[in-house]
Coordinates of C-alpha atoms in Angstrom, one line a residue:
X601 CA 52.6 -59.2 4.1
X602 CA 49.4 -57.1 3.4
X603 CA 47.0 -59.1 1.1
X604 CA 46.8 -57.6 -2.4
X605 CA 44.0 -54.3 -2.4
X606 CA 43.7 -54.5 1.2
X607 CA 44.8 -50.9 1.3
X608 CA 42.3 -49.8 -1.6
X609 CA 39.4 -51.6 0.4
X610 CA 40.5 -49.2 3.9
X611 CA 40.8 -45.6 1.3
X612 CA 37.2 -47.0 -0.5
X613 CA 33.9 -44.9 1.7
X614 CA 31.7 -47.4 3.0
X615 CA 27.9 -47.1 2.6
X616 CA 27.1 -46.3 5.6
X617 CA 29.7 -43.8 5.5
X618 CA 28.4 -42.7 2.0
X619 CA 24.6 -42.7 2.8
X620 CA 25.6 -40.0 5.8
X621 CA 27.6 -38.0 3.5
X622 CA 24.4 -37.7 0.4
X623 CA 22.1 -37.4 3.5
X624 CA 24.2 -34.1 5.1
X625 CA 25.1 -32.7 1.2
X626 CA 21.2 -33.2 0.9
X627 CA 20.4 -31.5 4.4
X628 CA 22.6 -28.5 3.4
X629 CA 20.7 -28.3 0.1
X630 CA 17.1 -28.5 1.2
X631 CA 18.0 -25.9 3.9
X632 CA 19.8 -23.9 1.9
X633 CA 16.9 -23.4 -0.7
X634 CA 14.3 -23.4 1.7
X635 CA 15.8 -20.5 3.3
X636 CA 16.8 -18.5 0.2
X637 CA 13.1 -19.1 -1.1
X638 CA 11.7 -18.2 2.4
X639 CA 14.0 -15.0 2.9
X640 CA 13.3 -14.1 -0.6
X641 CA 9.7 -14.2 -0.3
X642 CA 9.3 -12.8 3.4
X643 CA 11.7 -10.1 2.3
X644 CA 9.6 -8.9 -0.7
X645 CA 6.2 -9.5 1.2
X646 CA 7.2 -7.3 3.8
X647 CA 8.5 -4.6 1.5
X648 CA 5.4 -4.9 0.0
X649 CA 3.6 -4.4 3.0
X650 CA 5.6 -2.1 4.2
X651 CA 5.3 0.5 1.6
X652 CA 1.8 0.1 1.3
X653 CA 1.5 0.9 5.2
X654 CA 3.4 4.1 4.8
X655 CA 1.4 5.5 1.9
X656 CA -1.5 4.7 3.5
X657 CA -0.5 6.2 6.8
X658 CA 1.0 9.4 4.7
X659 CA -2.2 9.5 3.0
X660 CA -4.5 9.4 6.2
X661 CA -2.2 11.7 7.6
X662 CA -2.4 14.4 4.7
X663 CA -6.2 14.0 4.7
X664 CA -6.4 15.0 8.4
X665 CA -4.2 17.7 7.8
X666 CA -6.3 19.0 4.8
X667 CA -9.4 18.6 7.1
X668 CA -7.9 20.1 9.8
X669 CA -6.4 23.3 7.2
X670 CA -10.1 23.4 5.9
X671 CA -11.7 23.7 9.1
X672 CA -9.2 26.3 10.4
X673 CA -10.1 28.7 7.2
X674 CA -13.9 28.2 7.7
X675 CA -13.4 29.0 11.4
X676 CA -11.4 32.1 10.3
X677 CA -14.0 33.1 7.9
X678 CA -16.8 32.5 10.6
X679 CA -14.5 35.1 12.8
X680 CA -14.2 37.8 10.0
X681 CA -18.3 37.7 9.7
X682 CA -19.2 37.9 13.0
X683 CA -16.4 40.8 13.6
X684 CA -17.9 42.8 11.1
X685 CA -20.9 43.9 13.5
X686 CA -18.2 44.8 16.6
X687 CA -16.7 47.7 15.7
X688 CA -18.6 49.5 18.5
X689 CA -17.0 46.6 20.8
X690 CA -14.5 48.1 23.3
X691 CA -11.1 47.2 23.4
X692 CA -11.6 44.6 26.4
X693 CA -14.5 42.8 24.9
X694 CA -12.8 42.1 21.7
X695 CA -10.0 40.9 23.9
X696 CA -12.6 38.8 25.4
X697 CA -14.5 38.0 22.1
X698 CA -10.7 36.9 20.4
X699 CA -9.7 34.8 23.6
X700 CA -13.2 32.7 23.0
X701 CA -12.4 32.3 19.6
X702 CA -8.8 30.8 20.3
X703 CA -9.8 28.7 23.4
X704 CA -13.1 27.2 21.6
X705 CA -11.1 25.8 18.6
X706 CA -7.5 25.2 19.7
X707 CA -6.8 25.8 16.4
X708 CA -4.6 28.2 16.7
X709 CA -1.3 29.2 19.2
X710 CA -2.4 32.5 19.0
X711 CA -4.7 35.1 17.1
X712 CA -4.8 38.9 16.2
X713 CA -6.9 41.0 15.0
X714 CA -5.1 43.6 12.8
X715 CA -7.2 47.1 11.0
X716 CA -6.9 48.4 7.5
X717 CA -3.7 50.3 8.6
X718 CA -1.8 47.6 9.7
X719 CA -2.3 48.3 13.7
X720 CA -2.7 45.3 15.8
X721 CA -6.1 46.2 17.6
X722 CA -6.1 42.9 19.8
X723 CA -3.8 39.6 20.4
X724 CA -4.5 36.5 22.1
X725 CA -3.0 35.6 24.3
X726 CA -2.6 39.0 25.1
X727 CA 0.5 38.4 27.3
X728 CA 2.2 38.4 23.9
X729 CA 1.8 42.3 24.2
X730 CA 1.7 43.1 20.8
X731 CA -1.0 45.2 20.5
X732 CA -0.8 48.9 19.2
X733 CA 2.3 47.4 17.2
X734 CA 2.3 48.3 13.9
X735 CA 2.9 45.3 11.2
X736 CA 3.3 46.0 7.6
X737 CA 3.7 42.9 6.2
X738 CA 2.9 39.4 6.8
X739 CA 5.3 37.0 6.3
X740 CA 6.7 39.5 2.8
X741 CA 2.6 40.3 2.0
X742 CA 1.6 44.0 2.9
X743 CA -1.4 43.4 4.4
X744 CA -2.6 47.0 3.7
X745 CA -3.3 45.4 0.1
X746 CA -4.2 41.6 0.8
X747 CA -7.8 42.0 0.6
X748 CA -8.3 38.2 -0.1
X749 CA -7.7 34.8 2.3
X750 CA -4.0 34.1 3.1
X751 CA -1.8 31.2 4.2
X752 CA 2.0 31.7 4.5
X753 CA 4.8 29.9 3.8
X754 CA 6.4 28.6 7.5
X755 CA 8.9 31.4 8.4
X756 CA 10.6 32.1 11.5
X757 CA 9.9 35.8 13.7
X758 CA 11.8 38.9 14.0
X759 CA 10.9 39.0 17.2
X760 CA 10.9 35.9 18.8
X761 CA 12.6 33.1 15.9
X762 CA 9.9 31.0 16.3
X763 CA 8.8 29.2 13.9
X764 CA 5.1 29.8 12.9
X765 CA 2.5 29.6 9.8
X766 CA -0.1 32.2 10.1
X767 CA -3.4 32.1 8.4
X768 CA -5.6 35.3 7.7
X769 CA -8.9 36.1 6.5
X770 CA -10.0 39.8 5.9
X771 CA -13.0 41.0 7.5
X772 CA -15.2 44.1 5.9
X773 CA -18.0 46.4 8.1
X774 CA -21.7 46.1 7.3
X775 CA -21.3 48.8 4.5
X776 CA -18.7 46.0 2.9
X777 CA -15.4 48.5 3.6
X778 CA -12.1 46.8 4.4
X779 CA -11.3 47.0 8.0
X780 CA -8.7 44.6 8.5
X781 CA -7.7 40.7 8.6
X782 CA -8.2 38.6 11.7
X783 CA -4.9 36.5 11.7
X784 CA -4.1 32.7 13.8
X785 CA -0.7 31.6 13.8
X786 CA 0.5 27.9 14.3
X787 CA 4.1 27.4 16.8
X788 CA 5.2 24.9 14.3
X789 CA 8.1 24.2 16.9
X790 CA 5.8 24.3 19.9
X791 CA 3.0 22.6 21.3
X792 CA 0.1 22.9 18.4
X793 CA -2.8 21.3 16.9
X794 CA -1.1 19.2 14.7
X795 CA 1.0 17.4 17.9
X796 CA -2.4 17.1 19.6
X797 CA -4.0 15.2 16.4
X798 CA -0.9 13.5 15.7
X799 CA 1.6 13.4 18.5
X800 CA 5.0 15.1 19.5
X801 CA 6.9 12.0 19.1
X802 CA 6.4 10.5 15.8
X803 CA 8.9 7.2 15.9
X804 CA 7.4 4.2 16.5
X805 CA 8.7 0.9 18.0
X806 CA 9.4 -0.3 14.6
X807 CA 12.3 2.5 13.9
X808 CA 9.4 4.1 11.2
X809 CA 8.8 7.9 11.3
X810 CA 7.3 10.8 9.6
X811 CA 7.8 14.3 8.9
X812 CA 6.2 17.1 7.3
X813 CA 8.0 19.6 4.4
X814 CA 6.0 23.0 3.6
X815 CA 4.9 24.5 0.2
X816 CA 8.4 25.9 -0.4
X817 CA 10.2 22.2 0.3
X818 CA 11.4 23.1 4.4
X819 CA 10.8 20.6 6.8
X820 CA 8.3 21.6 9.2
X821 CA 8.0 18.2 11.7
X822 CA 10.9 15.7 11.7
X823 CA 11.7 13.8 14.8
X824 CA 15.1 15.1 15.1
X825 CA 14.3 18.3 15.8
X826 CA 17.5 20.4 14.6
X827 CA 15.8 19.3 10.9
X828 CA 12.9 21.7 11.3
X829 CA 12.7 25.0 8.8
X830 CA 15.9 22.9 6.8
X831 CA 15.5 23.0 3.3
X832 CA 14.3 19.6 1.3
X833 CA 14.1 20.4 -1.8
X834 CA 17.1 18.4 -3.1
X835 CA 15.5 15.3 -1.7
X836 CA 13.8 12.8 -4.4
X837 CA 10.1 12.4 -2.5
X838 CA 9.9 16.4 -1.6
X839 CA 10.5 17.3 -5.3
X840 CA 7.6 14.8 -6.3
X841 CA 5.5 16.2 -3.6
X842 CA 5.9 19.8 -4.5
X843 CA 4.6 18.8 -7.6
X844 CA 1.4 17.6 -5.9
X845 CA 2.3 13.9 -5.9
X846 CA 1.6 11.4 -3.8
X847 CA 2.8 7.6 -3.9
X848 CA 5.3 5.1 -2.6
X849 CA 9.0 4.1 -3.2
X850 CA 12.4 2.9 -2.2
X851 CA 14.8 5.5 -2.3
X852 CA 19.2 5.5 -0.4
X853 CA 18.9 8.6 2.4
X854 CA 21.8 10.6 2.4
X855 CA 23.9 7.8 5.1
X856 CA 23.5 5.3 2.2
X857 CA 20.2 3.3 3.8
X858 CA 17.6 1.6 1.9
X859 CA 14.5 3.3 2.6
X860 CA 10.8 2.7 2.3
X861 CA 8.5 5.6 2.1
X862 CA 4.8 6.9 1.7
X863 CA 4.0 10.1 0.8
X864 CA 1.2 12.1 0.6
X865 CA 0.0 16.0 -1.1
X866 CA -2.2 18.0 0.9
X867 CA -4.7 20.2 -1.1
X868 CA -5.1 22.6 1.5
X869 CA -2.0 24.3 2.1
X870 CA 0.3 22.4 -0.1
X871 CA 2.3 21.0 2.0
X872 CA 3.4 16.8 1.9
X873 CA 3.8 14.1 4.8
X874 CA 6.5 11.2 4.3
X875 CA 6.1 8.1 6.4
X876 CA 9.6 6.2 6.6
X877 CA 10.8 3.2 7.4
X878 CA 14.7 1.7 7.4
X879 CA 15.2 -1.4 5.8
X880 CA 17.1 -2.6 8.4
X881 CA 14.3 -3.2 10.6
X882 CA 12.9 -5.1 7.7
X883 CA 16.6 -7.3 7.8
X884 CA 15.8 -7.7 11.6
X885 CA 12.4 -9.4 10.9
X886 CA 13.2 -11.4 8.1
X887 CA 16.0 -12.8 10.6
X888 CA 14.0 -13.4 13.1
X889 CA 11.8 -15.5 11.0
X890 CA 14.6 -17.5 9.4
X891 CA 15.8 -18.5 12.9
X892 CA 12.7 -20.0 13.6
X893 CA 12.1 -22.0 10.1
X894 CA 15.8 -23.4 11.3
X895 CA 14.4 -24.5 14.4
X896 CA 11.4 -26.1 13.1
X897 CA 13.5 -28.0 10.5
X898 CA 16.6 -28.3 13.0
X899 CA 14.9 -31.6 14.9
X900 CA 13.4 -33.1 11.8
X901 CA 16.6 -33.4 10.2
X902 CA 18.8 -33.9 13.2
X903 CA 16.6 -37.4 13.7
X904 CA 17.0 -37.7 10.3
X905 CA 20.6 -38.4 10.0
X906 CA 20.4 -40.3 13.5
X907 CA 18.3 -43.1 11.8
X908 CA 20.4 -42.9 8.7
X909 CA 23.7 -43.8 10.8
X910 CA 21.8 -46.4 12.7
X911 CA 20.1 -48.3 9.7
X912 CA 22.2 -47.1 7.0
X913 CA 22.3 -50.1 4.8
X914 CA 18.3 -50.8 5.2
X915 CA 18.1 -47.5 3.9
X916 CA 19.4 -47.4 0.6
X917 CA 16.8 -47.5 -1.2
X918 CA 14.6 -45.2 0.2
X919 CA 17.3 -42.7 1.2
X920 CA 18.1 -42.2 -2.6
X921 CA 14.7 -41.4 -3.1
X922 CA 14.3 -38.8 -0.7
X923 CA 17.4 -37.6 -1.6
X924 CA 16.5 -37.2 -5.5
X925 CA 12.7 -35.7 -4.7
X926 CA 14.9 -32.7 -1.9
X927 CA 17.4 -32.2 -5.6
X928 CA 14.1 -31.3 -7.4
X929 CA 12.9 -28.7 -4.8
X930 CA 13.1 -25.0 -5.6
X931 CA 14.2 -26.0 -9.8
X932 CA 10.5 -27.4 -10.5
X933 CA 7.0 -27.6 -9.4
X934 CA 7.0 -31.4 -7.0
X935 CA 3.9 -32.9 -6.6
X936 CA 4.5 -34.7 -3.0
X937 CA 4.1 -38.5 -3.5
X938 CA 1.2 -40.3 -1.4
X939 CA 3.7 -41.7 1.6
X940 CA 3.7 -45.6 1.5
X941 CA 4.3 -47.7 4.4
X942 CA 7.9 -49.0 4.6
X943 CA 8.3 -52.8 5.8
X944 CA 11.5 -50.8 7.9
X945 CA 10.0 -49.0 11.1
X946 CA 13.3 -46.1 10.6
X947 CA 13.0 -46.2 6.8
X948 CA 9.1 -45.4 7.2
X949 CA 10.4 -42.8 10.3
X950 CA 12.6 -40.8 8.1
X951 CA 10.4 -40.6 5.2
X952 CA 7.5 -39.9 6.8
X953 CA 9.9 -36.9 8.6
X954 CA 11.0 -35.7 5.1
X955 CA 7.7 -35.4 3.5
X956 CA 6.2 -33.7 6.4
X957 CA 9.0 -31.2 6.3
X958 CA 8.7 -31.0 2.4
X959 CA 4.5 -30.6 2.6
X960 CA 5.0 -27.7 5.6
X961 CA 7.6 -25.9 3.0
X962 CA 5.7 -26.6 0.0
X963 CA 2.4 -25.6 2.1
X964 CA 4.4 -21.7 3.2
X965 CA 5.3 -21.3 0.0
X966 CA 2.0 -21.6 -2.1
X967 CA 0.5 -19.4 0.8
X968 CA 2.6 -16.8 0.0
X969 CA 2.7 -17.4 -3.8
X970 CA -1.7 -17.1 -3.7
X971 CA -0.9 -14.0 -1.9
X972 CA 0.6 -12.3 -4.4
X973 CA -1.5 -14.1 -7.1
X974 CA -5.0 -12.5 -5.4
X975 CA -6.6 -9.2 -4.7
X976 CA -6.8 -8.7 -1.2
X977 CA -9.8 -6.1 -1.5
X978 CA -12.2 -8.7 -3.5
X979 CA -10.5 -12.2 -3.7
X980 CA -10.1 -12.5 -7.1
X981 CA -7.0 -13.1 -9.2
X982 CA -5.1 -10.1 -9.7
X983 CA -3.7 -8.5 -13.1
X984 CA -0.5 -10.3 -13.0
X985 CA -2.4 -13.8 -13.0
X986 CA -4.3 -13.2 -15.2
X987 CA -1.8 -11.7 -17.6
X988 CA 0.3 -15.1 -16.8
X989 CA -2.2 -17.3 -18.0
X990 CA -3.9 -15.4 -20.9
X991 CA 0.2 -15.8 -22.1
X992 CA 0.0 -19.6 -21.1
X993 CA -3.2 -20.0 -23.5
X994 CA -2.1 -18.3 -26.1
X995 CA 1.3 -20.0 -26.0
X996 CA -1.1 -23.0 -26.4
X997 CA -2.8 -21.9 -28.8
X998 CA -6.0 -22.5 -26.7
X999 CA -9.8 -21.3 -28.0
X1000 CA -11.2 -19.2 -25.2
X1001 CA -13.4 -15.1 -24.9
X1002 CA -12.6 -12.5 -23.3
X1003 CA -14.8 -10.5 -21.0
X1004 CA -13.5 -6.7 -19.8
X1005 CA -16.0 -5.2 -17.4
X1006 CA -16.2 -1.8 -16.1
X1007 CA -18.8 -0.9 -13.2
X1008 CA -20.3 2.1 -14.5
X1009 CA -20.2 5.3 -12.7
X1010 CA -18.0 4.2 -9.8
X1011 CA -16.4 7.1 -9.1
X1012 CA -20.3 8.9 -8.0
X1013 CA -20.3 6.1 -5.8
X1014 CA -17.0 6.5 -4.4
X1015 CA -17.7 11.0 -3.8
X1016 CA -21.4 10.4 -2.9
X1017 CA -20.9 7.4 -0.1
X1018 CA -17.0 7.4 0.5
X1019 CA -14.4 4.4 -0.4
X1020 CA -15.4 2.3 1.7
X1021 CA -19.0 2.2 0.2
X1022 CA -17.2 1.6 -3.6
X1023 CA -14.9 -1.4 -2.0
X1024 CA -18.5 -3.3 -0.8
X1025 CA -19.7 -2.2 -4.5
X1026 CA -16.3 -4.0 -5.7
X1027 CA -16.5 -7.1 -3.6
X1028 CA -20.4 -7.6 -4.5
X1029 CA -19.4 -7.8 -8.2
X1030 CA -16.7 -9.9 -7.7
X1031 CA -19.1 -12.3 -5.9
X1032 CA -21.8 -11.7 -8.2
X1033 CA -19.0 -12.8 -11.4
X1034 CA -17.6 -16.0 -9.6
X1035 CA -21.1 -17.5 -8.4
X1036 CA -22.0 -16.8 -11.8
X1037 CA -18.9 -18.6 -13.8
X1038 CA -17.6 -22.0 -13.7
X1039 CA -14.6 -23.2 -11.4
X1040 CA -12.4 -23.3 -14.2
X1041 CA -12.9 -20.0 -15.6
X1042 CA -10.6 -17.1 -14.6
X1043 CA -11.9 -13.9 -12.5
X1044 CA -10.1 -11.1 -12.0
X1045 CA -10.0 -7.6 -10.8
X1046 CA -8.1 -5.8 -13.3
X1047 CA -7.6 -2.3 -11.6
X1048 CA -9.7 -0.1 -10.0
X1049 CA -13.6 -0.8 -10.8
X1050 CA -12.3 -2.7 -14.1
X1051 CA -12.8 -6.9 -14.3
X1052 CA -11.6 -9.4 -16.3
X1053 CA -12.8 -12.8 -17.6
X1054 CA -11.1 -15.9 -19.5
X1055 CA -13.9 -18.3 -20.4
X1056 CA -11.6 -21.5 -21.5
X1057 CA -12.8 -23.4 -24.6
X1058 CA -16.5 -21.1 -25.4
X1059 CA -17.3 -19.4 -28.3
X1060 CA -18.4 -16.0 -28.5
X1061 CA -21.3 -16.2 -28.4
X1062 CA -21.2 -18.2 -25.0
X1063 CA -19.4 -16.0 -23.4
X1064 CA -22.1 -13.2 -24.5
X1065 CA -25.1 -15.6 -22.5
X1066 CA -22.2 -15.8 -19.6
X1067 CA -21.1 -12.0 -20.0
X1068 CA -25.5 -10.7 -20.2
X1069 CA -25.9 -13.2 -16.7
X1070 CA -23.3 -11.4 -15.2
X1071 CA -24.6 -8.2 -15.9
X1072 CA -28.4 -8.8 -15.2
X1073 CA -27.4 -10.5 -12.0
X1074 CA -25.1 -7.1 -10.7
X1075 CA -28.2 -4.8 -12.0
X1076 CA -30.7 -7.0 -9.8
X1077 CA -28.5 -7.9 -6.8
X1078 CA -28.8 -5.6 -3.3
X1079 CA -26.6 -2.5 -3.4
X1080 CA -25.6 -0.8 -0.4
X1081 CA -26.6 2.8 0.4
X1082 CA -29.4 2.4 -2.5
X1083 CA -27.5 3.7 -5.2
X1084 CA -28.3 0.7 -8.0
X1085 CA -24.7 -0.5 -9.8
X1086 CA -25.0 -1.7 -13.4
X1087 CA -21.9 -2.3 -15.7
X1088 CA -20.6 -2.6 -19.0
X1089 CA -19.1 -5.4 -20.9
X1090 CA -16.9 -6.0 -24.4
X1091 CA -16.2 -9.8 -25.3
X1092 CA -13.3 -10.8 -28.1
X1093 CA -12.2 -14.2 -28.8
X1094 CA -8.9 -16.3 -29.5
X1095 CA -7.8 -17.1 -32.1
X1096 CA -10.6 -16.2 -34.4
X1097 CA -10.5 -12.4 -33.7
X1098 CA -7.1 -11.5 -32.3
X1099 CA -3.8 -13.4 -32.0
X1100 CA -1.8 -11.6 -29.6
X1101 CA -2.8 -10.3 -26.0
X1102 CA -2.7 -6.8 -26.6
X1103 CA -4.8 -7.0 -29.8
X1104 CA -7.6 -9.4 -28.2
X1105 CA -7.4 -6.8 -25.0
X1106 CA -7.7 -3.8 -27.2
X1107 CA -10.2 -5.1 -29.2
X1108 CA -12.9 -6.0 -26.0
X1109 CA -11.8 -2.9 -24.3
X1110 CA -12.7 -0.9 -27.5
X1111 CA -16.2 -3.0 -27.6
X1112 CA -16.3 -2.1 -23.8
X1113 CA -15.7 1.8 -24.8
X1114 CA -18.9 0.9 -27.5
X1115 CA -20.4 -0.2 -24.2
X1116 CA -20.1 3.0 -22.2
X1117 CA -20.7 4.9 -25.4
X1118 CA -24.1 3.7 -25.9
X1119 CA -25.9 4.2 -23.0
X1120 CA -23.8 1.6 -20.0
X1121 CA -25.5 -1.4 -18.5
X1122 CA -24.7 -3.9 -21.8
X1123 CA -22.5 -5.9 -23.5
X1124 CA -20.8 -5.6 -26.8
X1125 CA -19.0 -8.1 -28.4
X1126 CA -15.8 -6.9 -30.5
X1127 CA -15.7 -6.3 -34.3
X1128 CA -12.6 -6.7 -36.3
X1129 CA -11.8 -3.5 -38.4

């Protein structure tokens, strides 16, 4: 006969038996919220990225285009003066002079010259055998009374159904009569200048494309071709760009796909580029890198519960701590303890294991938090920071100034010596602020040419001495392209002049506005009113 609770002993777990269980429940937990944080933040980085790489592709994109549009018209209006002194020319040397113009410049597919009467004179290449043809109208503009520069709307030939934009510019004798319009048309659907700048197949190995709408919302480049001369207008990004926007956003095609685009306006003729990419291809990538965080924490943990069956009982007590500091991951902000030296060789093993896994996680994820905490152009906190802990003060009821700083006249830097001139001006300030701060104190770019500072427990009138060295030490400092950079400053101070955010902002952006008022290149500290 069975002793008395022999059969409750055999259903009760053991502890080695239980320590394997909390140690697997733990497992699943740690890598379950180490990949939900790492796919969350990967996915959003990459967005991120992602539609910042498209508008600034659809934005160098639209520049080259307007260059290239701008170019065109100036060669066209080089053409009409210099035709103005060939009307003695015969027939074959204007056929010559027009097929030097088109082969020179590859601007064009072809090019006519056209008279007052609507008579094409000359064509190149003249194999198109259009000349002597009569042509009223150009693309719905009678040309008999279109004395000025013209660009029309894509539109597909009577003749031929091509495709085409043509581009005129009216051309007068020396006595300054109207004698015609010399005319270039672009193949939109053929080989042209824009596939030579930009390429005939626009997807690249990341599944991301562009393509071009006109002025009037039809797609003029797409890389499935039967798109071409469709109209667009219904589409979310063409209506923004045929109101002249440009930007970046995440909009559902008409399939039901996330999408991430860039788009750009170009000045010159109107028309917009869109750079796409399919979230998918994002999904594929954020995969790929949560397979390889599995592998790098697969062996860690797999040793892990290999010690833990082997030396179960020694490791009680250190197993329960592990197991407690994994629970506090991803709900709080875990300082890693300093690892101390278990008299157990396994015990010290897996904990040492652990930590190292913890300190590699913790390490990836305040990489990629400081990312999006920082400016990448100049290093310095960005707005959302800052905004974070100017809350966090206040919430404390903490005594610190304000400093809003606005380089003056950036914008003649940025037309007279390009972006790239104003983003050496921007990091040089920045520099110039932190050398010129203490650790503590909180720098930040605030948007555009504007900075911010939080000077932590100084008065205001400390934070003018700080504010004036910052400004003398910009006005003295070496400026690229020799233009000198100066800028102006408004202080307020918490609590004793503002008790909110927005009303301590407003007030040392209004004493910054006194600033600029008053001549730039000083400080002003706030006044309450």
């Amino acid at each position: 006969m069975p002793k008395r609770g022999s059969r409750g002993q055999r259903n009760k777990l053991s502890l080695t038996t239980l320590l394997i269980g909390l140690v697997s429940l733990s497992v699943l937990l740690t890598s379950t919220i180490l990949l939900l944080a790492s796919y969350q933040s990967k996915r959003q980085s990459l967005i991120d990225t992602t539609l910042q790489l498209n508008y600034t592709n659809a934005n160098k994109m639209s520049q080259t285009i307007d260059s290239l549009f701008r170019s065109m018209r100036t060669s066209l209006q080089y053409s009409a003066k210099a035709l103005s002194g060939t009307n003695k020319m015969s027939v074959s040397d204007r056929d010559e002079y027009l097929d030097l113009l088109r082969n020179s410049s590859n601007y064009f597919n072809s090019m006519a010259i056209i008279d007052e009467k609507g008579i094409i004179q000359n064509v190149s290449p003249q194999r198109l055998g259009t000349a002597g043809k009569e042509v009223n109208t150009i693309a719905g503009t009678d040309i008999s009374i279109s004395q000025t520069p013209f660009l029309s709307e894509p539109y597909r030939t009577s003749t031929t159904g091509r495709l085409i934009v043509i581009m005129t510019q009216p051309y007068f004798d020396e006595k300054g009569h109207y004698r015609g319009v010399i005319a270039g048309t672009l193949y939109l659907q053929d080989h042209n200048v824009l596939t030579m700048i930009f390429g005939s197949n626009n997807v690249d190995n990341e599944g991301s494309y562009y393509y071009i709408v006109g002025s009037d919302g039809k797609v003029l480049f797409h890389p499935d071709r039967s798109r071409i001369g469709q109209d667009a207008t219904a589409t979310k990004i063409v209506e923004k760009l045929l109101e002249g926007n440009s930007g970046q956003e995440r909009v559902i095609n008409m399939n039901g796909e996330e999408m991430l685009t860039g788009y750009s306006y170009v000045p010159a003729n109107g028309w917009g580029v869109v750079v796409v990419s399919s979230n998918t291809m994002l999904h594929e990538q954020v995969s790929g890198h949560i397979k390889n965080i599995l592998w790098y924490i697969l062996m860690p943990f797999v040793l892990l519960l290999i010690a833990v069956i082997v030396i179960a009982h020694e490791l009680a007590r250190p197993f329960v701590f592990l197991a407690n500091l994994v629970n506090k991951i991803g709900k709080e902000k875990v300082e890693l303890p300093e690892r101390k030296p278990h008299w157990n060789r396994e015990a010290d093993l897996l904990t040492k294991t652990v930590l190292l896994a913890l300190a590699d996680f913790q390490k990836q994820t305040d990489q990629l938090t400081q990312e999006a905490l920082t400016d990448s152009l100049t290093g310095l906190t960005n707005r959302r920071n800052f905004e974070n802990t100017m809350d966090q003060w206040i919430r404390e009821d903490k005594s610190f100034s304000l400093i809003v700083m606005d380089v003056d006249k950036f914008k003649f830097v940025n037309d007279t010596y390009g972006h790239q001139a104003g983003d050496d001006v921007l990091r040089q300030v920045a520099q110039v602020i932190t050398a010129s701060v203490r650790p503590e104190d909180i720098c930040c770019r605030y948007g555009g040419e504007e900075f911010v500072i939080l000077l932590a427990n100084t008065t205001i009138k400390d934070a003018y001495i700080v504010a004036e060295r910052v400004r003398k030490a910009v006005a003295i400092g070496e400026v690229n392209h020799g233009h000198p950079i100066t800028v102006s400053q408004g202080i307020a101070h918490f609590p004793s002049q503002a008790r909110s955010s927005d009303h301590l902002f407003h007030l040392a952006d209004q004493a910054l506005y006194e600033a600029k008022e008053s001549g730039r290149n000083r400080t002003v500290i706030a006044e309450l009113r």
